[in-house]
Amino acid sequence: MSGRDAGARPAQDTARPARRRGRPASADRAEAGKAARDRILASARAEFAERGYDKASIRSIARGAEVDPALVHHYFGTKEQVFEAAAEVSFAPAAEGLGRLAPHGPDGLGEELVRFFLGVWENPASRAPLLAVVRSALSNETAARIFRRMVTRQLMARVARRLDAPDRELRVELAAAQMVGVAIMRYVLGIEPLASADPEDLVARLSPAVQHHLAGPAGPAGEQPRGG
Amino acid sequence: MSGRDAGARPAQDTARPARRRGRPASADRAEAGKAARDRILASARAEFAERGYDKASIRSIARGAEVDPALVHHYFGTKEQVFEAAAEVSFAPAAEGLGRLAPHGPDGLGEELVRFFLGVWENPASRAPLLAVVRSALSNETAARIFRRMVTRQLMARVARRLDAPDRELRVELAAAQMVGVAIMRYVLGIEPLASADPEDLVARLSPAVQHHLAGPAGPAGEQPRGG
């Protein structure tokens, strides 16, 4: 409790927190440092969400966290690195959720993924931060690069691991494209009737398409893909 | 030729073009007006593409067209209305193309649409302006509203007309979501291997998923959708 109170004070204070009896000074400093770091991260996520990558500034992130801008640089480095750390927090629930999916093969994977994806996006607590990262990625090349790396390594790679096909990365990306498109049209653009469709109806309609990408033939029934 | 030359001059000149023998003054004025309008539209499309909806300004659009800002307001109204007119030009090839698709039922419609969609996006001349509109729509609520109306009325309604099902709007939107997701991941974010995949390979992989949305069962094989 007292540690959290100390952490809520400006950085000038937290850099030298009041020493508590029976505790080494280094432990207090480490705790205060972690509290300041957490405040900066929370402020960064709010700043990127509100203003997007382009308009966000280290100065404003520092102000929101009640620390000196130098401390933001000290903990995170450049604006790009602050964005990456903030995006990682926003992606964490999705990445952890994908890690928890049943470790079986592709059977039923389509429905499992659609259900998981809609679950993350239907929940405003996980939707808002993801939306913020997506918006930044679509309007700024630096943010796009970080987003691309994060989606590829932390989300899609976890799904690809469950497939055996040599073209598994492409399969997962086409499945992801279906869900990304739904997220954009339903949650970002609010296109009706998709925006108001019942989630269970969407699970039923989307699962076969996603399953097709993950485990179906690579071309139309009875045909080989012409290009590859 | 001389009409186009006159049109390339600043608006102050084009407002009173040199009268040509045997032609009523009103015809010259109408031609000069159309030339100025076209220049404004071209400048607006470049401005929105380069700076996005938020940062674009009527002043800068007027400067690009070598006219007075008042003339931009005269022809188009507000910045929102300029954006709408510019977006309409960018959407025209897609809307016209969809209008030209064979007027048969849903058989083979999936492949036809995927092929058409990739054709529009693979061509840099039609891709760049669409990308600009999409970027503006994803970062600004006013642009999103215009984009939503345009996509719904000019693109998706043309496809829905070819289906007979009561849920045809939702079907077309889920099919569109698949292609929107591919456009975002392939052309905006450049996620590999999707970004470099052969277009014919993509046609073969995407068509069954799109066809499923347009004409397949509304739930997984043998099941009714649970939600509706």
XYZ file of C-alpha atoms in Angstrom:
456
model
C 0.000 0.000 0.000
C 2.656 2.511 1.089
C 4.822 1.367 -1.841
C 2.019 2.149 -4.275
C 1.475 5.557 -2.661
C 5.139 6.357 -3.057
C 4.885 5.257 -6.691
C 2.076 7.726 -7.343
C 4.338 10.681 -6.525
C 6.368 12.452 -9.210
C 9.649 10.844 -10.240
C 11.797 13.318 -8.367
C 10.353 11.837 -5.175
C 10.313 8.215 -6.226
C 13.956 8.356 -7.216
C 14.743 8.575 -3.501
C 11.819 6.981 -1.629
C 11.577 7.240 2.160
C 13.524 4.317 3.551
C 11.394 1.768 5.391
C 12.720 0.064 8.498
C 14.281 -3.393 8.029
C 14.358 -3.180 4.229
C 17.461 -2.547 2.117
C 17.432 0.771 0.214
C 17.990 -1.067 -3.088
C 14.657 -2.948 -2.698
C 12.782 0.314 -2.131
C 14.476 1.850 -5.141
C 13.626 -1.149 -7.321
C 9.992 -0.990 -6.229
C 9.739 2.743 -6.866
C 11.390 2.240 -10.243
C 8.883 -0.428 -11.211
C 6.011 1.818 -10.123
C 7.312 4.708 -12.230
C 7.837 2.360 -15.190
C 4.247 1.097 -14.874
C 2.912 4.647 -14.722
C 4.848 5.593 -17.847
C 3.525 2.539 -19.675
C -0.064 3.338 -18.674
C 0.372 6.949 -19.756
C 1.954 5.847 -23.058
C -0.948 3.518 -23.826
C -3.441 6.291 -23.129
C -1.446 8.798 -25.203
C -1.064 6.487 -28.232
C -4.736 5.514 -28.006
C -5.909 9.105 -27.851
C -3.555 10.785 -30.305
C -2.174 7.973 -32.470
C 1.504 7.277 -33.089
C 2.163 10.372 -35.192
C 0.908 12.941 -32.708
C 1.979 11.196 -29.498
C 5.012 12.722 -27.766
C 7.435 11.587 -25.069
C 6.874 14.920 -23.333
C 3.144 14.340 -23.054
C 3.607 10.710 -21.987
C 5.969 11.911 -19.234
C 3.474 14.567 -18.136
C 0.720 11.939 -17.913
C 2.948 9.748 -15.744
C 4.135 12.727 -13.656
C 7.783 12.008 -14.399
C 10.578 13.804 -16.194
C 10.812 13.039 -19.958
C 14.367 11.831 -19.327
C 12.967 9.006 -17.220
C 10.813 7.833 -20.159
C 13.957 7.675 -22.280
C 15.817 5.970 -19.442
C 13.295 3.159 -19.135
C 12.146 2.737 -22.734
C 14.444 4.544 -25.151
C 12.926 6.167 -28.243
C 9.247 6.912 -28.978
C 9.312 3.847 -31.225
C 10.444 1.688 -28.312
C 7.840 3.182 -25.998
C 5.202 2.309 -28.613
C 6.512 -1.235 -28.847
C 6.367 -1.711 -25.080
C 2.860 -0.230 -24.949
C 1.661 -2.385 -27.862
C 3.096 -5.466 -26.189
C 0.908 -4.834 -23.130
C -2.131 -4.429 -25.410
C -1.341 -7.659 -27.224
C -0.628 -9.664 -24.074
C -4.194 -10.964 -23.471
C -4.469 -12.167 -27.080
C -1.005 -13.750 -27.075
C -1.599 -15.467 -23.734
C -5.037 -16.657 -24.844
C -3.612 -18.180 -28.019
C -0.949 -19.885 -25.904
C -3.696 -21.473 -23.791
C -5.641 -22.945 -26.742
C -5.846 -26.734 -26.714
C -2.620 -28.075 -28.234
C -4.303 -30.420 -30.713
C -4.117 -30.411 -34.525
C -6.214 -28.446 -37.035
C -9.572 -30.199 -36.373
C -12.005 -27.649 -35.030
C -9.254 -25.039 -34.942
C -11.265 -22.680 -37.163
C -14.149 -22.414 -34.738
C -11.800 -22.257 -31.752
C -9.938 -19.311 -33.251
C -13.035 -17.412 -34.396
C -14.549 -17.827 -30.937
C -11.349 -16.661 -29.280
C -10.909 -13.710 -31.633
C -14.492 -12.490 -31.221
C -14.161 -12.952 -27.451
C -11.157 -10.614 -27.357
C -12.851 -8.019 -29.591
C -16.303 -8.193 -27.977
C -14.777 -7.297 -24.612
C -14.354 -3.505 -24.478
C -11.450 -3.849 -22.013
C -9.338 -5.774 -24.525
C -10.855 -4.146 -27.638
C -9.967 -0.518 -26.923
C -6.174 -0.995 -26.606
C -6.036 -3.289 -29.666
C -8.019 -0.778 -31.680
C -5.546 1.916 -30.669
C -2.578 -0.147 -31.869
C -4.353 -1.027 -35.128
C -5.182 2.635 -35.808
C -1.580 3.695 -35.257
C -0.312 0.858 -37.445
C -2.590 1.854 -40.311
C -1.508 5.485 -40.293
C 2.229 5.333 -39.561
C 4.972 3.224 -41.131
C 7.015 2.827 -37.929
C 3.970 1.703 -35.980
C 3.071 -0.624 -38.871
C 6.501 -2.282 -38.694
C 6.184 -2.952 -34.970
C 2.601 -4.166 -35.391
C 3.628 -6.487 -38.244
C 6.418 -8.048 -36.190
C 4.210 -8.452 -33.151
C 1.244 -9.975 -35.007
C 3.529 -12.318 -36.920
C 5.669 -13.542 -34.043
C 3.335 -13.391 -31.083
C -0.015 -14.259 -32.618
C 0.191 -15.972 -35.992
C 3.275 -18.069 -35.211
C 1.419 -19.641 -32.266
C -1.349 -20.790 -34.592
C 0.967 -21.894 -37.415
C 2.763 -24.187 -34.962
C -0.383 -26.304 -34.847
C -0.430 -26.946 -38.593
C 1.746 -29.379 -40.458
C 1.446 -28.008 -44.008
C 4.471 -26.417 -45.728
C 2.272 -23.388 -46.578
C 1.103 -22.962 -42.984
C 2.179 -19.308 -42.639
C 0.107 -18.305 -45.681
C -2.828 -20.389 -44.427
C -2.778 -18.672 -41.041
C -2.481 -15.243 -42.671
C -5.527 -15.811 -44.887
C -7.472 -17.004 -41.843
C -6.269 -13.936 -39.938
C -7.259 -11.735 -42.897
C -10.847 -12.939 -42.552
C -10.885 -11.915 -38.901
C -8.984 -8.665 -39.398
C -11.545 -7.687 -42.033
C -14.394 -8.463 -39.645
C -12.697 -6.403 -36.904
C -12.249 -3.424 -39.238
C -15.787 -3.516 -40.640
C -17.578 -4.403 -37.395
C -15.611 -2.541 -34.723
C -13.782 0.270 -36.537
C -16.160 1.243 -39.343
C -19.414 -0.027 -37.790
C -20.875 -1.276 -41.077
C -24.397 -2.688 -40.637
C -25.760 -5.343 -40.388
C -22.331 -6.818 -39.536
C -21.758 -4.369 -36.671
C -24.893 -5.574 -34.842
C -24.796 -9.260 -35.800
C -25.014 -11.753 -32.948
C -21.524 -13.080 -32.063
C -22.742 -16.688 -32.075
C -24.191 -16.200 -35.549
C -20.795 -14.876 -36.635
C -18.993 -17.856 -35.109
C -21.248 -20.163 -37.131
C -20.733 -18.241 -40.362
C -17.008 -17.536 -40.049
C -15.721 -20.864 -38.712
C -16.026 -22.813 -41.997
C -14.188 -20.075 -43.921
C -11.373 -19.925 -41.363
C -11.205 -23.720 -41.192
C -10.961 -23.809 -45.003
C -7.871 -21.617 -44.890
C -6.216 -23.580 -42.110
C -6.901 -27.125 -43.267
C -8.817 -27.141 -46.552
C -7.510 -27.665 -50.089
C -5.252 -24.877 -51.336
C -7.474 -24.374 -54.413
C -11.166 -24.683 -55.305
C -12.547 -28.220 -54.853
C -11.011 -30.561 -57.419
C -8.538 -27.988 -58.726
C -4.906 -27.386 -57.990
C -3.926 -23.768 -57.341
C -2.869 -22.376 -60.711
C -0.210 -20.023 -59.468
C 1.820 -22.198 -57.165
C -6.922 22.010 -76.596
C -7.304 25.771 -76.119
C -10.084 25.077 -73.624
C -7.731 22.917 -71.588
C -5.018 25.594 -71.748
C -7.420 28.176 -70.439
C -8.376 25.748 -67.680
C -4.759 25.447 -66.532
C -4.617 29.141 -65.635
C -5.503 30.398 -62.148
C -9.203 30.820 -61.401
C -9.140 34.581 -61.627
C -8.425 34.135 -65.349
C -10.732 31.200 -65.961
C -13.640 33.057 -64.431
C -13.600 35.276 -67.510
C -11.999 33.243 -70.342
C -11.153 34.884 -73.670
C -14.270 34.709 -75.827
C -13.901 32.509 -78.918
C -15.599 33.539 -82.178
C -18.964 31.929 -82.928
C -19.327 30.443 -79.455
C -21.646 31.794 -76.762
C -19.837 33.192 -73.694
C -21.843 30.870 -71.440
C -20.328 27.779 -73.141
C -16.797 29.086 -72.584
C -17.606 29.830 -68.971
C -19.051 26.371 -68.432
C -15.966 24.756 -69.948
C -13.573 26.837 -67.839
C -15.635 26.059 -64.764
C -15.449 22.335 -65.442
C -11.669 22.581 -65.930
C -11.244 24.412 -62.621
C -13.490 21.868 -60.890
C -11.414 18.997 -62.290
C -8.193 20.637 -61.128
C -9.602 21.103 -57.629
C -10.677 17.467 -57.529
C -7.235 16.276 -58.651
C -5.562 18.493 -56.078
C -7.951 17.280 -53.361
C -7.212 13.633 -54.127
C -3.469 14.298 -53.955
C -3.831 16.277 -50.725
C -5.986 13.651 -48.959
C -3.662 10.874 -50.163
C -0.565 12.653 -48.933
C -1.748 14.145 -45.657
C -4.862 12.151 -44.723
C -8.253 13.621 -43.880
C -7.210 15.193 -40.570
C -4.312 17.215 -41.887
C -5.704 18.091 -45.323
C -6.889 21.695 -45.731
C -9.066 23.549 -48.221
C -6.346 26.209 -48.429
C -3.748 23.678 -49.519
C -6.153 21.997 -51.959
C -6.861 25.422 -53.513
C -3.133 26.166 -53.750
C -2.547 22.841 -55.533
C -5.291 23.660 -58.022
C -4.109 27.262 -58.429
C -7.496 28.661 -57.476
C -8.863 30.774 -54.662
C -10.061 28.785 -51.605
C -13.486 30.390 -52.098
C -13.793 28.550 -55.414
C -13.250 25.207 -53.654
C -16.126 26.063 -51.307
C -18.186 27.263 -54.272
C -17.869 23.991 -56.165
C -17.765 21.461 -53.328
C -18.811 23.031 -50.024
C -17.108 21.838 -46.827
C -13.907 19.821 -46.458
C -16.153 16.821 -45.773
C -17.900 17.326 -49.096
C -14.601 17.759 -50.926
C -13.462 14.466 -49.401
C -16.661 12.767 -50.507
C -16.272 13.988 -54.092
C -12.613 12.924 -54.134
C -13.416 9.503 -52.656
C -16.141 9.035 -55.250
C -13.579 9.444 -58.029
C -11.305 6.905 -56.314
C -14.153 4.428 -55.981
C -15.437 4.882 -59.518
C -13.343 2.138 -61.188
C -14.393 -0.418 -58.546
C -18.056 0.613 -58.687
C -18.111 0.548 -62.485
C -16.310 -2.790 -62.571
C -18.840 -4.341 -60.192
C -21.620 -2.974 -62.367
C -20.100 -4.765 -65.367
C -19.902 -8.205 -63.710
C -22.027 -10.850 -65.409
C -25.604 -10.476 -64.142
C -26.076 -14.147 -63.228
C -26.801 -15.669 -59.790
C -24.373 -16.693 -57.052
C -22.707 -19.614 -58.934
C -19.042 -18.780 -59.377
C -19.622 -15.335 -57.913
C -16.970 -15.926 -55.230
C -14.161 -16.425 -57.727
C -15.451 -13.622 -59.933
C -15.359 -11.169 -57.024
C -11.979 -12.267 -55.684
C -10.498 -11.957 -59.160
C -12.046 -8.528 -59.627
C -10.986 -7.303 -56.182
C -7.377 -8.456 -56.588
C -7.332 -6.940 -60.073
C -8.245 -3.523 -58.678
C -5.713 -3.774 -55.832
C -2.869 -5.265 -57.891
C -2.999 -2.291 -60.260
C -1.012 0.564 -58.667
C -3.115 3.153 -60.541
C -6.314 2.034 -58.812
C -4.637 0.863 -55.584
C -3.038 4.147 -54.511
C -6.227 6.245 -54.398
C -8.206 3.474 -52.655
C -5.444 3.083 -50.087
C -5.605 6.814 -49.437
C -9.353 6.702 -48.794
C -9.002 3.624 -46.568
C -6.251 5.286 -44.510
C -8.345 8.405 -43.980
C -11.387 6.323 -43.054
C -9.442 4.375 -40.448
C -8.086 7.462 -38.720
C -10.985 9.933 -38.845
C -14.645 9.489 -37.927
C -15.992 11.849 -40.616
C -13.995 10.102 -43.321
C -15.144 6.752 -41.902
C -18.793 7.775 -42.220
C -18.376 8.763 -45.864
C -16.378 5.607 -46.589
C -19.016 3.437 -44.893
C -21.832 4.950 -46.937
C -19.872 4.669 -50.170
C -18.761 1.059 -49.662
C -22.254 0.034 -48.612
C -24.238 1.764 -51.356
C -21.852 1.735 -54.288
C -19.991 -1.519 -53.829
C -21.706 -4.017 -51.558
C -25.259 -3.226 -52.667
C -24.303 -4.114 -56.244
C -23.184 -7.562 -55.127
C -26.101 -8.140 -52.734
C -28.513 -7.521 -55.614
C -27.302 -10.784 -57.136
C -28.244 -12.871 -54.117
C -31.698 -13.992 -53.166
C -31.196 -14.803 -49.469
C -32.868 -12.643 -46.785
C -29.464 -12.326 -45.053
C -27.725 -11.181 -48.232
C -26.306 -7.952 -46.795
C -24.566 -9.840 -43.977
C -23.319 -12.455 -46.469
C -21.795 -9.808 -48.711
C -20.217 -8.039 -45.740
C -18.523 -11.223 -44.501
C -17.241 -11.873 -48.025
C -16.038 -8.267 -48.188
C -14.396 -8.669 -44.754
C -12.268 -11.486 -46.148
C -11.044 -9.252 -48.956
C -10.648 -6.140 -46.811
C -8.474 -8.172 -44.438
C -6.334 -9.372 -47.349
C -5.990 -5.796 -48.616
C -4.906 -4.529 -45.178
C -2.411 -7.327 -44.538
C -1.039 -7.599 -48.087
C -1.032 -4.013 -49.345
C -1.049 -1.808 -46.216
C 0.950 -3.808 -43.680
C 2.976 -5.945 -46.108
C 2.853 -9.095 -43.966
C 4.824 -11.967 -45.531
C 4.332 -14.471 -47.113
C 0.894 -12.997 -47.974
C 2.368 -9.774 -49.355
C 4.376 -11.682 -51.997
C 1.929 -14.500 -52.735
C 1.042 -15.066 -56.384
C -2.345 -13.471 -57.191
C -3.575 -16.622 -58.949
C -2.692 -18.673 -55.878
C -4.717 -16.214 -53.798
C -7.688 -16.457 -56.172
C -7.633 -20.238 -55.740
C -7.376 -20.052 -51.943
C -9.814 -17.191 -51.338
C -12.625 -18.054 -53.761
C -14.072 -20.986 -51.744
C -14.160 -18.874 -48.558
C -15.873 -15.975 -50.317
C -18.280 -18.339 -52.084
C -19.122 -19.904 -48.713
C -20.185 -16.521 -47.366
C -22.231 -15.642 -50.433
C -24.000 -18.925 -51.067
C -23.042 -21.528 -48.450
C -24.934 -22.616 -45.340
C -25.210 -19.918 -42.675
C -23.670 -22.262 -40.069
C -21.106 -25.094 -39.971
C -22.089 -28.088 -42.151
C -25.146 -29.821 -40.723
C -25.788 -27.173 -38.069
C -28.126 -24.261 -37.925
C -26.612 -20.975 -36.772
C -27.157 -20.847 -33.010
C -27.626 -17.125 -32.723
C -30.202 -16.418 -35.362
